[in-house]
Tab-separated table of C-alpha atoms and ligand atoms in Angstrom:
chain	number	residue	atom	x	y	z
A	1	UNK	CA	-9.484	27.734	1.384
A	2	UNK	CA	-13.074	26.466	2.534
A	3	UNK	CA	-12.971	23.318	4.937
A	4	UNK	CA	-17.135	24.055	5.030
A	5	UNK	CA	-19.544	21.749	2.738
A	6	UNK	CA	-22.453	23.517	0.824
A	7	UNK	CA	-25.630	23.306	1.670
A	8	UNK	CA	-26.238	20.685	-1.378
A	9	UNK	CA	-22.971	18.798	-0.559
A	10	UNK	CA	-24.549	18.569	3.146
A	11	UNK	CA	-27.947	17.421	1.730
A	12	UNK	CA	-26.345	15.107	-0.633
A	13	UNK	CA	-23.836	13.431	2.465
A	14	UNK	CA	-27.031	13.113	4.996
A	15	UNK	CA	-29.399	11.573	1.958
A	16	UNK	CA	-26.712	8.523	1.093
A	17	UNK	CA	-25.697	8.515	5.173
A	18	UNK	CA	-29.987	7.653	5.757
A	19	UNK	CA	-30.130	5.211	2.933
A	20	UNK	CA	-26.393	3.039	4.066
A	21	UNK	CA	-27.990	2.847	7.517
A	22	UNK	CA	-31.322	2.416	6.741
A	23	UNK	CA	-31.440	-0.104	3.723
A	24	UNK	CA	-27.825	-1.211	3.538
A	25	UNK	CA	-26.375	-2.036	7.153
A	26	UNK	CA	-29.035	-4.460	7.983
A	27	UNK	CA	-28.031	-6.550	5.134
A	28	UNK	CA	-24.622	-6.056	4.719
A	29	UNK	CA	-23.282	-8.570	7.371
A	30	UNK	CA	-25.187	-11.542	4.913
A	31	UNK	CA	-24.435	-10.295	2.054
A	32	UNK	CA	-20.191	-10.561	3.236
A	33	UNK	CA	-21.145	-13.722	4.920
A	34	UNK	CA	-23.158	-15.099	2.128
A	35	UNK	CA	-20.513	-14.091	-0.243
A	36	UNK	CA	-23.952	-12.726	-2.418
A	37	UNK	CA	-23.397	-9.602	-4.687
A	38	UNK	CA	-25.582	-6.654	-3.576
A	39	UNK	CA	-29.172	-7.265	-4.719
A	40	UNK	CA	-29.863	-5.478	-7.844
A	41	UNK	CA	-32.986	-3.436	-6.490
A	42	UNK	CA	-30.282	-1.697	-3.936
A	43	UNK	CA	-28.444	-0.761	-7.338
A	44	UNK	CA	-31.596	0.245	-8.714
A	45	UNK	CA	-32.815	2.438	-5.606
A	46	UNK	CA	-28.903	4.216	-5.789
A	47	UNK	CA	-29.746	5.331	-9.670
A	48	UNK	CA	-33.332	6.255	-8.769
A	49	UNK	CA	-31.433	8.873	-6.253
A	50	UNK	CA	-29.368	9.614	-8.329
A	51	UNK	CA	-26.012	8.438	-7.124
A	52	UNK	CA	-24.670	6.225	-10.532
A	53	UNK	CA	-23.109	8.246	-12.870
A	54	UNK	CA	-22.925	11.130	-10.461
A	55	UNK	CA	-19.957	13.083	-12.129
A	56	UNK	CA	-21.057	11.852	-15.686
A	57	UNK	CA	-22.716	14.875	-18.096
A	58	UNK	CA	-26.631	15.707	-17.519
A	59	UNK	CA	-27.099	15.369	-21.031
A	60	UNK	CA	-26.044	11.411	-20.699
A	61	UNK	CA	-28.180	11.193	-17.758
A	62	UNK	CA	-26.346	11.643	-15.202
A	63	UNK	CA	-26.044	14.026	-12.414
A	64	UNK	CA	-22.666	16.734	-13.845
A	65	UNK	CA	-21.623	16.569	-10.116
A	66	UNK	CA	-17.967	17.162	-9.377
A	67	UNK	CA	-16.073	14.316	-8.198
A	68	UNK	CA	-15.660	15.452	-4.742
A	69	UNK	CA	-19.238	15.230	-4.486
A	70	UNK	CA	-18.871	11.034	-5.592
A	71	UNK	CA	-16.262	11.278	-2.848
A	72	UNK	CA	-18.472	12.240	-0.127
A	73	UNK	CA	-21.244	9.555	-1.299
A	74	UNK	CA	-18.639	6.610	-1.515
A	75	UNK	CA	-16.880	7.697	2.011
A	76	UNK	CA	-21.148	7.204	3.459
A	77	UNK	CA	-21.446	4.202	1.816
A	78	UNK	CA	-17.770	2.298	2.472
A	79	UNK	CA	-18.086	3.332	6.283
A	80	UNK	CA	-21.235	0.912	5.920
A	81	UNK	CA	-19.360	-2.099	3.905
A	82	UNK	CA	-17.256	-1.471	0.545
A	83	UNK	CA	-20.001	-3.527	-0.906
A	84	UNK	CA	-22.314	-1.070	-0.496
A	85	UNK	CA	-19.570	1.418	-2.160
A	86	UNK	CA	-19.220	-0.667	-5.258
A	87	UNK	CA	-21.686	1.353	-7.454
A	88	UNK	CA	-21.081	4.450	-6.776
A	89	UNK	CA	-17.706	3.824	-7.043
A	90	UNK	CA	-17.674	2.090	-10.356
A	91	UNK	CA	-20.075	4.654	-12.245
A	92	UNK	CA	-18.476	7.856	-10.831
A	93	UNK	CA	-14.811	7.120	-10.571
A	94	UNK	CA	-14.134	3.736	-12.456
A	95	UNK	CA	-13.139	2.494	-15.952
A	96	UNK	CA	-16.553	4.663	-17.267
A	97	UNK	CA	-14.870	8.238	-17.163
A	98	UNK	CA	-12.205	6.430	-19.525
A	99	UNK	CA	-15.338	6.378	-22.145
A	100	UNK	CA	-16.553	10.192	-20.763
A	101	UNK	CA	-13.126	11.314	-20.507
A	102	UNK	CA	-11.641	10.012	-24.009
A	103	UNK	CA	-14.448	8.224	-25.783
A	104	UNK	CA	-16.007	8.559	-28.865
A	105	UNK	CA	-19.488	10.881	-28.879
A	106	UNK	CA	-21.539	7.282	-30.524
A	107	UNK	CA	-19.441	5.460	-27.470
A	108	UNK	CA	-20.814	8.266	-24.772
A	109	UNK	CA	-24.543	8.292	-25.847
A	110	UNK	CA	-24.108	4.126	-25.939
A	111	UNK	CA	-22.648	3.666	-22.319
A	112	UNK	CA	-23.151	6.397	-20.330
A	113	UNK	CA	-26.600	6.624	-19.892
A	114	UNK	CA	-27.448	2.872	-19.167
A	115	UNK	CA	-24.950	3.516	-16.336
A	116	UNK	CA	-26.354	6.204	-14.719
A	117	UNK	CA	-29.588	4.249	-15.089
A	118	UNK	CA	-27.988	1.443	-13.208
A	119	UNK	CA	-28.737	-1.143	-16.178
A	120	UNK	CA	-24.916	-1.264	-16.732
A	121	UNK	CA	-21.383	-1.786	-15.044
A	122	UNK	CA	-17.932	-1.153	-16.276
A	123	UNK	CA	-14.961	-2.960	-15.347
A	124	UNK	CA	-11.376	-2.664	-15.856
A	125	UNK	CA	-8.966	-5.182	-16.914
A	126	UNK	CA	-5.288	-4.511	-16.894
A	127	UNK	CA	-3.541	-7.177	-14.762
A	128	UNK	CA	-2.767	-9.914	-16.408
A	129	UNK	CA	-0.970	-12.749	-15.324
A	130	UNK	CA	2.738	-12.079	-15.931
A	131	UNK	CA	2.061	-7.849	-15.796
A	132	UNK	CA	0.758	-6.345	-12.457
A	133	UNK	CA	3.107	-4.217	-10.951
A	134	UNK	CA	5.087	-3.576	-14.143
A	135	UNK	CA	1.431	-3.279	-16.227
A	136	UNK	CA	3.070	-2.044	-19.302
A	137	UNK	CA	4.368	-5.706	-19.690
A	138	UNK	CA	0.850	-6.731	-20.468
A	139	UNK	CA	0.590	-9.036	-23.774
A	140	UNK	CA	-3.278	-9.375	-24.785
A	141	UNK	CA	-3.138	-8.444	-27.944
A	142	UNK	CA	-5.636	-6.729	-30.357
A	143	UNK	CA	-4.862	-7.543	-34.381
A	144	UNK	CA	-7.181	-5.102	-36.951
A	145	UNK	CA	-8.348	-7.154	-39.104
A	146	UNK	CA	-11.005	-5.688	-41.676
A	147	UNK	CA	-13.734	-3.478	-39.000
A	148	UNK	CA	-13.017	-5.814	-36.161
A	149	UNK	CA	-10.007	-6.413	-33.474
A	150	UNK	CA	-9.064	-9.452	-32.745
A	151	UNK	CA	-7.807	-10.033	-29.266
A	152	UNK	CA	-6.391	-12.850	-27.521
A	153	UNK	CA	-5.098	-12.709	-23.939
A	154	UNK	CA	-6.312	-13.057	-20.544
A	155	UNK	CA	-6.738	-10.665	-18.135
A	156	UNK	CA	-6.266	-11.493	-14.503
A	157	UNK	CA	-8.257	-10.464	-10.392
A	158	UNK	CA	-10.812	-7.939	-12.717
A	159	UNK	CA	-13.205	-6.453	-10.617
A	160	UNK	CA	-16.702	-6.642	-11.208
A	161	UNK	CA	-15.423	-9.559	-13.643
A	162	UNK	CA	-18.585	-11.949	-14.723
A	163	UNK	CA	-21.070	-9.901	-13.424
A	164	UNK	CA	-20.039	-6.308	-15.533
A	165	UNK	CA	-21.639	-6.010	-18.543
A	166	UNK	CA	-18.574	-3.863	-20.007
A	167	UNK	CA	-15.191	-3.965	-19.961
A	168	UNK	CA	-12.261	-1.415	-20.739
A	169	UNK	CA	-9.826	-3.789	-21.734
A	170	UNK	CA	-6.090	-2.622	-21.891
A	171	UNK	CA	-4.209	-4.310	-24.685
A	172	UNK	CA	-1.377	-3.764	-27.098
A	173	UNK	CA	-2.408	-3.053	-30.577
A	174	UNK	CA	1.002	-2.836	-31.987
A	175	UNK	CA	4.299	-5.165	-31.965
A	176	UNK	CA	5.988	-2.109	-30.136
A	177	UNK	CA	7.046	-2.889	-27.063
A	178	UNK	CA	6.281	-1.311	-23.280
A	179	UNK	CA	3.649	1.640	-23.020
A	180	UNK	CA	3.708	2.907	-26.559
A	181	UNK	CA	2.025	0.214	-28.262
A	182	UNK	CA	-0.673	-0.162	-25.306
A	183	UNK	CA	-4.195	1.149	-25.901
A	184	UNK	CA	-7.805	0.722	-24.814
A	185	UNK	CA	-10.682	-1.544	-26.490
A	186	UNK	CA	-14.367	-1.154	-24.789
A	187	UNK	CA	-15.377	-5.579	-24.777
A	188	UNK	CA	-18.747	-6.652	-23.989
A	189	UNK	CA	-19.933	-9.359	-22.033
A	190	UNK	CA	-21.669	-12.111	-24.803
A	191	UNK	CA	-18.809	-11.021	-27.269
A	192	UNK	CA	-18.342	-14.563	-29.345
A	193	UNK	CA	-14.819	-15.462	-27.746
A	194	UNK	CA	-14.810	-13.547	-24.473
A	195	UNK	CA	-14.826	-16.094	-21.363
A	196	UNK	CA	-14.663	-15.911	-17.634
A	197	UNK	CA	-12.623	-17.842	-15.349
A	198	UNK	CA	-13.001	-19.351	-11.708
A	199	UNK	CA	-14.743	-16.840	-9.062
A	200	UNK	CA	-11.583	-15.513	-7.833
A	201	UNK	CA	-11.411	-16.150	-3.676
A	202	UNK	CA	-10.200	-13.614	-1.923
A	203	UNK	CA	-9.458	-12.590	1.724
A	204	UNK	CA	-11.971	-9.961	1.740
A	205	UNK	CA	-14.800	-8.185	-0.526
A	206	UNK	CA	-16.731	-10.954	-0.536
A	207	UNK	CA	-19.743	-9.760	-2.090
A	208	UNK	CA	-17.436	-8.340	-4.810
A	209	UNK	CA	-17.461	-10.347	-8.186
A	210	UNK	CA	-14.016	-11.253	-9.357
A	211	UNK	CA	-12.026	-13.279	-11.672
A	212	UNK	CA	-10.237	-13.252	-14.911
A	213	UNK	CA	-11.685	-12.173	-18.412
A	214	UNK	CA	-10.359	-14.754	-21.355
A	215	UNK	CA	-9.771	-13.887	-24.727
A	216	UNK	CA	-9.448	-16.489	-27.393
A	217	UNK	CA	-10.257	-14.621	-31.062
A	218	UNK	CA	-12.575	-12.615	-29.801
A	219	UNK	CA	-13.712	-10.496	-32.365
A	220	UNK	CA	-14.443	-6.863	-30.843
A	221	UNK	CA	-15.880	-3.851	-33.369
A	222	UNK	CA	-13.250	-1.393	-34.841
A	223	UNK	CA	-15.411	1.468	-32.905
A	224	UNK	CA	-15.052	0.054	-29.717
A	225	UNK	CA	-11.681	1.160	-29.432
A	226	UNK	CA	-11.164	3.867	-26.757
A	227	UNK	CA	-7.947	4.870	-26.192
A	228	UNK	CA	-5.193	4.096	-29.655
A	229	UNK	CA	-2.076	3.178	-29.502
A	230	UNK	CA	0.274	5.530	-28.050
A	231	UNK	CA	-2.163	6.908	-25.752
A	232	UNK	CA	-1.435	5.062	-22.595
A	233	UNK	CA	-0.951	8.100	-20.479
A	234	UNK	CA	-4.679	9.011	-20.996
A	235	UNK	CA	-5.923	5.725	-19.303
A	236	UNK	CA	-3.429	6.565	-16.724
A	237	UNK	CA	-4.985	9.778	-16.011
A	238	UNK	CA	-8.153	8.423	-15.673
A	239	UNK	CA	-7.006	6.132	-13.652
A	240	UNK	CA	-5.690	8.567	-11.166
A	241	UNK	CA	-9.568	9.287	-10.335
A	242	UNK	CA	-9.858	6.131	-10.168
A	243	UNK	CA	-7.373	6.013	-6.849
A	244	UNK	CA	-9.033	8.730	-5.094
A	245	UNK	CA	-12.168	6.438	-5.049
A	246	UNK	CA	-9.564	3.310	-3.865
A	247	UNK	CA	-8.779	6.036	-0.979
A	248	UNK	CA	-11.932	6.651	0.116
A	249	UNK	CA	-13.050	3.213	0.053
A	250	UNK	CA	-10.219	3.186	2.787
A	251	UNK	CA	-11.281	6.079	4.510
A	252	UNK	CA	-14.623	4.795	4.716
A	253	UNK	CA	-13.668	1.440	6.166
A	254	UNK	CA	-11.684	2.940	8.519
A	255	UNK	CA	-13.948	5.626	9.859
A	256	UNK	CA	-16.458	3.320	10.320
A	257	UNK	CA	-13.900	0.738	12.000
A	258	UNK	CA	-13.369	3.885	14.566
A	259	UNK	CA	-16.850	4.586	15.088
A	260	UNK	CA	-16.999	1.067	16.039
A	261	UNK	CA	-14.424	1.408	18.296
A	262	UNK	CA	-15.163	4.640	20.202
A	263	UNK	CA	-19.148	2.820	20.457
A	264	UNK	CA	-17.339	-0.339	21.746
A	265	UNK	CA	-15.049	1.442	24.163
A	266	UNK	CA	-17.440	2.842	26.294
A	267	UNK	CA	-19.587	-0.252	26.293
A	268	UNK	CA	-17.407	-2.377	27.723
A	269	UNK	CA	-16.520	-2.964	30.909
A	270	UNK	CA	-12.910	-4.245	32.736
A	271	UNK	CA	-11.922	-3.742	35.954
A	272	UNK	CA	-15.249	-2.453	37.098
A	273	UNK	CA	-14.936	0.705	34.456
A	274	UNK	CA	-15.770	1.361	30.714
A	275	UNK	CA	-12.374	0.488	29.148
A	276	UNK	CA	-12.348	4.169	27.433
A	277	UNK	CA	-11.087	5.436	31.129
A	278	UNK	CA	-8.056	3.376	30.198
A	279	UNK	CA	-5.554	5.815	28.838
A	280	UNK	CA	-4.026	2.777	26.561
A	281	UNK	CA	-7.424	2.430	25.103
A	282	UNK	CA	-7.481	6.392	24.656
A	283	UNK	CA	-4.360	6.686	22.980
A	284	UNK	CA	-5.713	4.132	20.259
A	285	UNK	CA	-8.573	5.945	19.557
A	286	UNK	CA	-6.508	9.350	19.446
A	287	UNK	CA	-4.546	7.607	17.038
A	288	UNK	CA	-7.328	6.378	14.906
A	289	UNK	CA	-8.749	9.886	14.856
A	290	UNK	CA	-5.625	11.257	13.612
A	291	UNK	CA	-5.065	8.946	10.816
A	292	UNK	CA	-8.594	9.331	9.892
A	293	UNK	CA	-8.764	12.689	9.561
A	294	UNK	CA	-5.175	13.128	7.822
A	295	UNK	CA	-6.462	10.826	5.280
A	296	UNK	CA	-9.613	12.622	4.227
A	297	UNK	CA	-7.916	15.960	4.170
A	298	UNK	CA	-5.440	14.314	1.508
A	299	UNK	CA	-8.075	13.249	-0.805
A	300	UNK	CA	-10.263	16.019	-0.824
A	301	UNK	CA	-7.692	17.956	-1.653
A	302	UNK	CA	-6.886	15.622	-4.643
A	303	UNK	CA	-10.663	15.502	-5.658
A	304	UNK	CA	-11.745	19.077	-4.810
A	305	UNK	CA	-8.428	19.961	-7.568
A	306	UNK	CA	-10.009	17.627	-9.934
A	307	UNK	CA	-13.214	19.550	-9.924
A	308	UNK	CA	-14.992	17.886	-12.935
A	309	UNK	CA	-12.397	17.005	-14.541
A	310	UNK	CA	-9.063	14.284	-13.584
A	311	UNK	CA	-6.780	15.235	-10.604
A	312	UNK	CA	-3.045	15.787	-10.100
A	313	UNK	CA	-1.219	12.876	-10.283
A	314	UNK	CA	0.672	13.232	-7.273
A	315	UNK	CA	-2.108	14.510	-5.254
A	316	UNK	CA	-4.145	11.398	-6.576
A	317	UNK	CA	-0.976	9.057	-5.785
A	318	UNK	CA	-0.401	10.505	-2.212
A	319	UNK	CA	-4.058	10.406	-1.170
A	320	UNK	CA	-4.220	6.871	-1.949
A	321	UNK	CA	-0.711	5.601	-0.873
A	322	UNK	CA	-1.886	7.044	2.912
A	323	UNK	CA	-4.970	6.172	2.815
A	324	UNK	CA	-3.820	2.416	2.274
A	325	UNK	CA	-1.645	1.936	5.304
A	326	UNK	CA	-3.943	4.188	7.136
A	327	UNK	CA	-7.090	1.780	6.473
A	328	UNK	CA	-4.691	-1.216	7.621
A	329	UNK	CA	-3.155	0.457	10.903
A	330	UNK	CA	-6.849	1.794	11.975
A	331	UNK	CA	-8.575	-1.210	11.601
A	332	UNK	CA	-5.575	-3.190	13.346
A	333	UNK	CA	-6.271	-0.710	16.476
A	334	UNK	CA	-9.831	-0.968	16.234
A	335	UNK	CA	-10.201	-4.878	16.076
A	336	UNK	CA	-7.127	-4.565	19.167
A	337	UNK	CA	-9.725	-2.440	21.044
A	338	UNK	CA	-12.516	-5.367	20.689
A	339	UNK	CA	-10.225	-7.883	22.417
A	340	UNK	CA	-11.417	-10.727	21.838
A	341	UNK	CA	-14.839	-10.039	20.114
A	342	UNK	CA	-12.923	-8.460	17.627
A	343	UNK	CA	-11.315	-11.288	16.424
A	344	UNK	CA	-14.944	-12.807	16.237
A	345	UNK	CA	-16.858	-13.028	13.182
A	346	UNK	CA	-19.907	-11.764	15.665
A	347	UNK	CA	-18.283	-8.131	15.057
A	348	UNK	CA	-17.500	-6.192	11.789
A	349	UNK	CA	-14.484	-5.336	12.716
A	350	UNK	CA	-12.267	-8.553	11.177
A	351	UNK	CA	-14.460	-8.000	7.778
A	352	UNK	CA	-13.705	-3.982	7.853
A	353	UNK	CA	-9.943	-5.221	8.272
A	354	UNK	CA	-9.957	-7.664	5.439
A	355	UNK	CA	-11.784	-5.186	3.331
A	356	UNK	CA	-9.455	-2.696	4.000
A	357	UNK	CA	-6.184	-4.729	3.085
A	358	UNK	CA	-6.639	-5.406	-0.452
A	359	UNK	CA	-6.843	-1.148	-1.618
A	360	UNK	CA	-3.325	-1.139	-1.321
A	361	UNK	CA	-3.200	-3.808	-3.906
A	362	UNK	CA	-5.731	-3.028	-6.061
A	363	UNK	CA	-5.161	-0.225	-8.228
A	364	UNK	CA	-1.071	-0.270	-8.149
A	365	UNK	CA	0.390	-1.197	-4.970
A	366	UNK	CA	1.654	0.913	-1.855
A	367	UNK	CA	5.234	0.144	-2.829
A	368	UNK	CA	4.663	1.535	-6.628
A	369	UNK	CA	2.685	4.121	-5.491
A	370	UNK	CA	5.814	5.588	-3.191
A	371	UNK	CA	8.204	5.134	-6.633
A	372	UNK	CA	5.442	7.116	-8.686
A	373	UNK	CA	5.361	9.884	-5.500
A	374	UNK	CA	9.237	10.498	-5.254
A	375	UNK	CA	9.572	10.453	-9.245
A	376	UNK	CA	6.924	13.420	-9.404
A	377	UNK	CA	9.234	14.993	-6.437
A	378	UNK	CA	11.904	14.535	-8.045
A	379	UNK	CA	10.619	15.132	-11.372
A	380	UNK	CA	12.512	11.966	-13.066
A	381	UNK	CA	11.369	8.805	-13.837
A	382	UNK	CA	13.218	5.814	-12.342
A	383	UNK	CA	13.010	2.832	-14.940
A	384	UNK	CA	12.571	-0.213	-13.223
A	385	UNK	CA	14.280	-2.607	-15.466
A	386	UNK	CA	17.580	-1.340	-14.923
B	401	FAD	C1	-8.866	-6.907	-4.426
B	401	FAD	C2	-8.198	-6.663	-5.734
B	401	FAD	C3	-8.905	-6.074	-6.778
B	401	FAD	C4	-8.300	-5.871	-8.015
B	401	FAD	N1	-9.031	-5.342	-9.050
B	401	FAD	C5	-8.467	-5.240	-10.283
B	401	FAD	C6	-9.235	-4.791	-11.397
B	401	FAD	O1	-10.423	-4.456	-11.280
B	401	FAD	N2	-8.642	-4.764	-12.612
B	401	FAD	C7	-7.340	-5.111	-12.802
B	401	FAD	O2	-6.866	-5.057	-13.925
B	401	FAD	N3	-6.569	-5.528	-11.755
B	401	FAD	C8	-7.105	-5.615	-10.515
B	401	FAD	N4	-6.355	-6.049	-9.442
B	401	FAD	C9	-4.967	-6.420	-9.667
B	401	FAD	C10	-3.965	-5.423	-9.061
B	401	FAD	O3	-3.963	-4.225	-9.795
B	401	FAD	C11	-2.590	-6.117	-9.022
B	401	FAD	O4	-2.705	-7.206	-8.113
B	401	FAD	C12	-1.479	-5.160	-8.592
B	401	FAD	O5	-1.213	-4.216	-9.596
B	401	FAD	C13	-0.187	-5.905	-8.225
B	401	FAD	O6	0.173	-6.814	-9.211
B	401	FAD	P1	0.546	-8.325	-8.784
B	401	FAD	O7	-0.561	-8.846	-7.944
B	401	FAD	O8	0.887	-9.053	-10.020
B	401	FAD	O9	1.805	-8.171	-7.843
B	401	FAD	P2	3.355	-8.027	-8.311
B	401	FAD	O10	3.470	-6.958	-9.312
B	401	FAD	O11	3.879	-9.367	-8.640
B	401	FAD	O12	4.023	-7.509	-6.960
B	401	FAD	C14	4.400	-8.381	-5.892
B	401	FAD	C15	5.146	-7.542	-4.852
B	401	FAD	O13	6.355	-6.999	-5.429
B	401	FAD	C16	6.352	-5.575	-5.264
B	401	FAD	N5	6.992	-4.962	-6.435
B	401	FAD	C17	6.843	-5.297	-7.740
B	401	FAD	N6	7.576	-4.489	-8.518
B	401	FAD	C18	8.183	-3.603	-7.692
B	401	FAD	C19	9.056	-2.480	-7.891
B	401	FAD	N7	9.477	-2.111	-9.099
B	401	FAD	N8	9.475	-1.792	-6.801
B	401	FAD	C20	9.059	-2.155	-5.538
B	401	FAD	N9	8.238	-3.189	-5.305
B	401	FAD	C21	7.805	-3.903	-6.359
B	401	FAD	C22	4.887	-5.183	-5.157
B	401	FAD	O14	4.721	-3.916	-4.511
B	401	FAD	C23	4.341	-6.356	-4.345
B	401	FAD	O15	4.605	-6.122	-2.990
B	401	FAD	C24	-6.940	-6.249	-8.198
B	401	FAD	C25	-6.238	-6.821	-7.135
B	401	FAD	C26	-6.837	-7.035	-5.921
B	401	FAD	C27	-6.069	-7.659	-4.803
């Protein structure tokens, strides 16, 4: 087992590290405040070095990087602000390796490219208003009729929702009931019948787009469909990678959050000493560390396994489980070590704790994420309806 990065992995870290600091940290604190989306010549500079679509195929323009190697380029950029995260994220881990994953080859040449360009994003929609936790609930429905779907439904807290171009839209394309009549229908934006609602408001990522996609007749093209019925477990797998990259938006926040912490610590000064000679304030940061560094070891594991491909469930699952109460314990500490200036919106430290909270939501919460990890222990499945 090698704990040592390559020479390229080390390149690639220290070119998106320069870029976060240099273009992105000055910025980010107006962009959160502002509650603006990134500006789109940021997103435009990240595909000019080559960052979108960094696991997708060469041939689709891309970079045919493994995913560990998206890991270590969201992990720079979420240590800065999970803003700054949000593309990288999207077009190496998101909904878009559904379509490079499972897709047709007419839906790979169509979308992947114009992502790794940075002229497109892809959302997910799944939640919907009476199914989050128990997803396979969901009731949007898609009805063949001649070479178009028609879907009604409305999907609910989509990321990226409004301002996404593209959307892998989970719906149920047959009467039967629970996963087996669930597939996958690729929707875009300008689609006659496809509506947003309200800017959702949340707690944190500000900066984020998000609210619900609405679905009254839309008609969507028969080859838009992704994933057919009876093929739920494939957008589950995909969705797996998609948890490593909720992780290490955590692990970024909360790396950063210590960094801020140990900087802070021996700035400032009580009792006529820095307060790091305070072995309270020592056994935070010890803490911190630990979490920290437990947390990144569990998902590069996870991604490192996936190589190019999709990782191991439960690797995926655990990864992201501890890297969601992880993000929320660390940045508690960290904003504790602040005092008072942490609780200020002069710091980033409240913002780094807001951003952090809402991973272990997003993407299937902590709770469901412990039921999936003891039913791969296990190796049963606990139905939750009875
Ligand atoms: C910031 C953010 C971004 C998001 N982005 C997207 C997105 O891009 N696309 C998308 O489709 N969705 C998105 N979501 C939605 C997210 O996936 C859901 O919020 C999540 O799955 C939980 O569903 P819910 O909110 O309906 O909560 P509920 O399912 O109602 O859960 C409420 C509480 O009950 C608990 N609970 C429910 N069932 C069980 C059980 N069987 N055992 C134990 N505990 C249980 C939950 O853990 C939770 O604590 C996002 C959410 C947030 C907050």
């Amino acid at each position: 087992m090698d704990f040592q990065l390559n020479e390229e992995q080390t390149m690639l870290k220290k070119m998106v590290h320069d870029f976060a600091e240099k273009e992105l940290r000055p910025r980010v604190a107006q962009w959160e405040a502002k509650g603006e989306h990134m500006s789109p010549e940021y997103v435009k500079q990240m595909a000019d070095m080559g960052l979108l679509g960094l696991c997708l195929p060469s041939k689709y323009g891309g970079q045919g990087r493994s995913a560990f190697e998206a890991i270590l380029s969201i992990e720079e950029l979420a240590r800065v602000g999970i803003i700054c995260a949000m593309p990288v994220f999207e077009s190496s881990v998101g909904p878009v390796r559904v379509i490079e994953q499972f897709g047709t080859e007419q839906q790979r040449q169509k979308y992947l490219p114009q992502v790794s360009r940075g002229d497109m994003l892809i959302s997910v929609g799944m939640t919907e208003p009476e199914a989050g936790s128990a997803l396979t609930d969901l009731a949007t429905r898609a009805v063949l009729d001649g070479d178009h779907y028609v879907v009604n439904g409305q999907k609910r807290f989509v990321t990226g929702g409004g301002a996404s171009e593209a959307y892998v839209v989970y719906v149920r394309l047959s009467e039967q009931k629970g996963a087996k009549g669930i597939g996958g229908l690729i929707i875009e934006k300008g689609t006659p019948g496809f509506t947003f609602g309200k800017p959702e408001r949340f707690m944190g990522w500000s900066g984020v787009p998000d609210c619900d996609l609405i679905f009254e007749n839309c008609r969507v093209p028969r080859e838009n469909l992704v994933i057919r019925e009876g093929d739920f477990k494939k957008l589950m797998t995909a969705f797996d990678l998609e948890r490593c990259g909720n992780a290490t938006m955590c692990l970024g926040v909360a790396w950063g959050a210590l960094e801020e912490a140990m900087a802070y610590s021996q700035q400032r000064k009580q009792f006529g000493k820095e307060i790091c000679e305070f072995q309270a304030v020592q056994l935070m940061l010890a803490d911190m560390a630990l979490r920290v560094e437990a947390s990144r070891l569990l998902i590069y594991r996870a991604t490192v396994n996936a190589s190019t491909g999709l990782p191991i469930p439960l690797e995926a699952n655990l990864a992201k489980c501890f890297a969601n109460q992880m993000v929320r314990e660390v940045t508690a500490m960290a904003l504790q070590v602040h005092g008072g200036y942490g609780f200020s919106k002069e710091y980033p430290i409240e913002r780094m704790l807001r951003d952090g909270w809402g991973w272990g939501i997003a993407g299937g919460t902590i709770e469901i994420q412990k039921v999936n990890i003891a039913s791969f222990m296990l190796n049963r499945r606990f139905d939750q309806r009875r």
